[in-house]
CSV table of C-alpha atoms in Angstrom, one decimal:
chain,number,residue,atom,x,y,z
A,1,UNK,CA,-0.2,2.1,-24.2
A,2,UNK,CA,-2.8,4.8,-24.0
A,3,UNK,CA,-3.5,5.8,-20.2
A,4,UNK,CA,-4.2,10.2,-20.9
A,5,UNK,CA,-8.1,9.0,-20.4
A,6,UNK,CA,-9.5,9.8,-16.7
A,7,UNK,CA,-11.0,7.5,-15.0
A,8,UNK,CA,-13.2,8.6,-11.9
A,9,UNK,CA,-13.0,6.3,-8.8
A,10,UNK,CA,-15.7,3.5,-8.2
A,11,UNK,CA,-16.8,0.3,-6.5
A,12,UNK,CA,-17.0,-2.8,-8.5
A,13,UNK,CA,-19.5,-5.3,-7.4
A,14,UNK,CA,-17.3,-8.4,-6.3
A,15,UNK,CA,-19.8,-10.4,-9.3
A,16,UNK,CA,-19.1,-7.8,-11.7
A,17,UNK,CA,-18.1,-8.8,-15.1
A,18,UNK,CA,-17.0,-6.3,-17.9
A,19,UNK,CA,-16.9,-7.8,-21.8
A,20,UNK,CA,-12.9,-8.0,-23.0
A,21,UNK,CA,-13.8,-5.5,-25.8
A,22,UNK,CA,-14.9,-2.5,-23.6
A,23,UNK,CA,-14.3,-1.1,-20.3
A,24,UNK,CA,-16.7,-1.9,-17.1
A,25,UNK,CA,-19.1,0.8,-17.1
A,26,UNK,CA,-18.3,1.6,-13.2
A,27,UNK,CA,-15.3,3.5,-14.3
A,28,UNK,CA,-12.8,1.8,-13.0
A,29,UNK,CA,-10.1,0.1,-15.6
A,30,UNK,CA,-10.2,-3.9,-15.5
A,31,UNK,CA,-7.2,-5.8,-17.0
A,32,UNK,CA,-8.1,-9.3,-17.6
A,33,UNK,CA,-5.7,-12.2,-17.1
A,34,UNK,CA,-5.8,-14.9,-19.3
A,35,UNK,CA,-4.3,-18.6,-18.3
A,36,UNK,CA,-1.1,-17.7,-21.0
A,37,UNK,CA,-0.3,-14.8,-17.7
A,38,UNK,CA,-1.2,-12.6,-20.9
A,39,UNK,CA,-3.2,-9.1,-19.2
A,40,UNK,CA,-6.0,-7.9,-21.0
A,41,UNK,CA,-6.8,-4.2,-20.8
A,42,UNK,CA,-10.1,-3.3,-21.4
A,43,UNK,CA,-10.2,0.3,-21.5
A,44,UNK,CA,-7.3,0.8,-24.6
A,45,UNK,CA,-8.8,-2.7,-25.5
A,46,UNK,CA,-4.9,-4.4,-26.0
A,47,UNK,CA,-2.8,-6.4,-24.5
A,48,UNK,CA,-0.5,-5.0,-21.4
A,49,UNK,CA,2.8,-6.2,-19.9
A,50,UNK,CA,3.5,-5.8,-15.9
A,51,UNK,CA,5.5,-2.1,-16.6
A,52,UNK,CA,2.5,-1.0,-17.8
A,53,UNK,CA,0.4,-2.0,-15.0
A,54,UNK,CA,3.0,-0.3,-12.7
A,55,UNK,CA,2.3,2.8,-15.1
A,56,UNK,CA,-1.4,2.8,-14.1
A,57,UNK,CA,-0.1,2.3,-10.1
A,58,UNK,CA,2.5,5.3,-10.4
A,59,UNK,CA,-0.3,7.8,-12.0
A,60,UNK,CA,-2.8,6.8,-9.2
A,61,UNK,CA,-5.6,5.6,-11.5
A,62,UNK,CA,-7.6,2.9,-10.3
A,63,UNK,CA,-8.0,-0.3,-11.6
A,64,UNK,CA,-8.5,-4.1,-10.6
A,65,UNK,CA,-7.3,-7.2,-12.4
A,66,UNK,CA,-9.2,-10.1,-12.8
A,67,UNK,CA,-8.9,-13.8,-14.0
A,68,UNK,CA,-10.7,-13.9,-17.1
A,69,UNK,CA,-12.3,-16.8,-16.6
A,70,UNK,CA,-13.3,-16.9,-13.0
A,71,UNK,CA,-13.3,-13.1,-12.3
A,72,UNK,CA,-11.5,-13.4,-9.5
A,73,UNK,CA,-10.1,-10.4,-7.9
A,74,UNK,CA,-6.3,-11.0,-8.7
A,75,UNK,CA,-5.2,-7.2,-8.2
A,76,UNK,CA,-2.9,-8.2,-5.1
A,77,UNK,CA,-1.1,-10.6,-6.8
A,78,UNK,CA,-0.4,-8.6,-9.6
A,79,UNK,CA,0.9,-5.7,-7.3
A,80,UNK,CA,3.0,-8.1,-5.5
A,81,UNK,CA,4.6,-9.3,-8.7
A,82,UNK,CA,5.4,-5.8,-9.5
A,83,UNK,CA,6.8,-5.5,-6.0
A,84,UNK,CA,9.0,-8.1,-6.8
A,85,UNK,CA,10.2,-7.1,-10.0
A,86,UNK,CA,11.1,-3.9,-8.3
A,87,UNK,CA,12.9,-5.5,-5.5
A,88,UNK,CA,15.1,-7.6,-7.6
A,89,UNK,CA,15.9,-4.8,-10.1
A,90,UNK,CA,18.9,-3.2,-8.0
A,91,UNK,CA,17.4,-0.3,-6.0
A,92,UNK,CA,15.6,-2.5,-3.8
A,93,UNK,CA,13.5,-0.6,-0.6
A,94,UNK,CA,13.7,-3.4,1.7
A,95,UNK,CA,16.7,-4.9,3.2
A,96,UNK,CA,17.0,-8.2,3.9
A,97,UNK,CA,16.7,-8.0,8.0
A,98,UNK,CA,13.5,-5.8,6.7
A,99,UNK,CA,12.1,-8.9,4.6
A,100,UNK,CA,12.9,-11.4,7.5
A,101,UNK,CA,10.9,-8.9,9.9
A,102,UNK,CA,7.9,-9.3,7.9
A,103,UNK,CA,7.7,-12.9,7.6
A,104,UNK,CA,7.8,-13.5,10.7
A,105,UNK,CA,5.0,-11.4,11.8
A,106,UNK,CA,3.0,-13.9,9.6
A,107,UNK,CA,0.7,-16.3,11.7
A,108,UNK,CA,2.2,-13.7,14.6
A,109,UNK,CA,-0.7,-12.5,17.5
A,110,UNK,CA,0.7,-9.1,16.6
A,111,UNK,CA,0.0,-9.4,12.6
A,112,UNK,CA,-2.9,-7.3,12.7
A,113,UNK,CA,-1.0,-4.7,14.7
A,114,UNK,CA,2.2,-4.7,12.5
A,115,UNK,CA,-0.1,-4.2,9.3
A,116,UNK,CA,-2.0,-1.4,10.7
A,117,UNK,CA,0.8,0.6,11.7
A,118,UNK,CA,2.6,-0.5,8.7
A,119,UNK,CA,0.0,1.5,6.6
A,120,UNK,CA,-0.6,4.2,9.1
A,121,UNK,CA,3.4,5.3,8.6
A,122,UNK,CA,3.0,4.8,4.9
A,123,UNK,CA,0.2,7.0,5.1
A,124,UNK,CA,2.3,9.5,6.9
A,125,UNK,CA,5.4,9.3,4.9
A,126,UNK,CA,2.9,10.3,2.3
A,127,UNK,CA,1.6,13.2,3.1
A,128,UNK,CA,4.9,14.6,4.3
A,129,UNK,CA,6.1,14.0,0.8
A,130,UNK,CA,2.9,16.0,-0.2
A,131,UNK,CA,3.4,18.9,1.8
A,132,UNK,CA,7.4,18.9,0.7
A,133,UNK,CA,6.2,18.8,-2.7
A,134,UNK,CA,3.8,21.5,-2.5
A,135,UNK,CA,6.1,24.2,-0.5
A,136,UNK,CA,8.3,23.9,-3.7
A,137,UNK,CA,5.8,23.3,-6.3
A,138,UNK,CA,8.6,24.3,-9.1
A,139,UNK,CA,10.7,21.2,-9.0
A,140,UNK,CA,10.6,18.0,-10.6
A,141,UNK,CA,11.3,14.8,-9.0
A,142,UNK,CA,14.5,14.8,-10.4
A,143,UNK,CA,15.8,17.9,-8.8
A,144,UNK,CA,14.2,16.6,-5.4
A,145,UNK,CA,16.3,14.0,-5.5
A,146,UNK,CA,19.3,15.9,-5.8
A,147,UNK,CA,18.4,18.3,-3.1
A,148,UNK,CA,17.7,15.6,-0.8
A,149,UNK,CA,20.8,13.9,-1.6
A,150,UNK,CA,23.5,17.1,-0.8
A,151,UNK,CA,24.4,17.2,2.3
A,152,UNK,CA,23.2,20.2,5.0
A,153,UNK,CA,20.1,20.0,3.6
A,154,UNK,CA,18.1,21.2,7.3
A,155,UNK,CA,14.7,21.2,5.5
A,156,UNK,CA,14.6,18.0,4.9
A,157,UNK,CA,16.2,17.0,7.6
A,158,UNK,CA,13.5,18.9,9.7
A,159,UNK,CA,10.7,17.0,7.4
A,160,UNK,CA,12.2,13.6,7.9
A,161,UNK,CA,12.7,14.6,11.9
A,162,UNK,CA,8.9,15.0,12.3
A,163,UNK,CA,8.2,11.9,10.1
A,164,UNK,CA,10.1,10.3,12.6
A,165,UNK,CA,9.1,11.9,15.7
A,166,UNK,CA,4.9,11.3,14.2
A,167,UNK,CA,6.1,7.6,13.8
A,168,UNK,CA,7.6,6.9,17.3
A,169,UNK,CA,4.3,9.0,18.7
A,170,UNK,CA,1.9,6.4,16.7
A,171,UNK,CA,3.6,3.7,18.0
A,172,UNK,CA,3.5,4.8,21.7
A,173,UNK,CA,-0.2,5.6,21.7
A,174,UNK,CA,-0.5,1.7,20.0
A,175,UNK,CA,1.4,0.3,23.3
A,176,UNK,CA,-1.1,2.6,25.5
A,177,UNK,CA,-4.0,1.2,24.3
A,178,UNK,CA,-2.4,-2.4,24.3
A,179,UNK,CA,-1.6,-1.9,28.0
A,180,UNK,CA,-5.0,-0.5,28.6
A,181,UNK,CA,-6.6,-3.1,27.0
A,182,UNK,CA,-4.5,-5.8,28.4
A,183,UNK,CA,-4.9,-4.1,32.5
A,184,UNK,CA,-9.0,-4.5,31.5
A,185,UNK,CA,-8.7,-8.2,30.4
A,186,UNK,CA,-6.8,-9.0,33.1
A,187,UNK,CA,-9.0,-7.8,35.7
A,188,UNK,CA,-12.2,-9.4,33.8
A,189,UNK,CA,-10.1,-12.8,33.6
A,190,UNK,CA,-8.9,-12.6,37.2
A,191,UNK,CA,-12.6,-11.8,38.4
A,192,UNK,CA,-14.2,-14.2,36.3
A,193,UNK,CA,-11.6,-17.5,38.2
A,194,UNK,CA,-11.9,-15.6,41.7
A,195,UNK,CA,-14.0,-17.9,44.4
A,196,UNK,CA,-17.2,-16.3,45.5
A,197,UNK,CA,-17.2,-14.9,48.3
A,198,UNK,CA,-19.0,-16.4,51.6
């Protein structure tokens, strides 16, 4: 599949709809799905199986999938499929005890919380990868994974440390601001039921 042609980051209007013979003119690749679960690529103009769309997620370049017919925006479900695949291919990321976790924080008062700092340490286990990658801009991922797999290795033990220490600091600031917040609604609950006063 051809993906060498750059493609600069847009917005696509949520009533947006690109012909299946070219690419939307907003920049951004759209993959169509049709109701055989066949996806569409409009900007190599060919059909594309679900490795391919991972291709697209593992180089960064954007795109959104949409049902052909309705345009809906189908892009989550498409990365959860290839999340899937993933997990049941033998290297999986998430444990079990991990999975269970997350399902239960479904429907859960602290859902919203969970997510945010979810992506927050994501977002930080990101850029510490970035700045390991760019003090040794020399090796390839393969070597990288060797190093980081020998033991005595205090760099990246260091890195992985201050991931860790970032993470647990996040997470303490979230329960400040949960106890602050909770200390104010308390005392606006408590005033609001309290008799006047004669």
């Amino acid at each position: 599949m051809a993906t060498s042609r750059t493609v600069k980051q847009a917005a696509i209007p949520a009533d947006a709809e690109a012909p299946a013979e070219e690419a939307t003119q907003d920049k951004v690749r759209v993959i169509k799905k049709y109701p055989n679960r066949r996806l569409y690529d409009t900007a190599s103009s060919s059909y594309v199986t679900l490795a391919e769309v991972k291709a697209l997620v593992m180089s960064a370049e954007p795109f959104v999938v949409r049902d052909a017919k309705t345009n809906e925006d189908l892009t989550r479900s498409i990365l959860l499929q290839i999340i899937l695949e993933e997990e049941a291919g033998g290297s999986p990321i998430f444990t079990e005890q991990v999975l269970s976790s997350i399902i239960r924080y479904y429907g859960h008062t602290w859902q919203g919380f969970f997510g945010a700092n979810l992506e927050s340490s994501i977002h930080a286990f990101g850029e510490m990868q970035k700045k390991m990658m760019e003090m040794t801009p020399g090796l390839n991922p393969e070597t990288w994974q060797k190093m980081i797999q020998m033991p005595g290795q205090k760099m990246v033990q260091d890195m992985m440390a201050n991931y860790t220490e970032q993470s647990k600091h996040m997470m303490q600031q979230m329960q400040e601001q949960l106890q602050h917040q909770y200390q104010a609604n308390m005392q606006q609950w408590l005033a609001a039921f309290q008799p006047p006063k004669r």
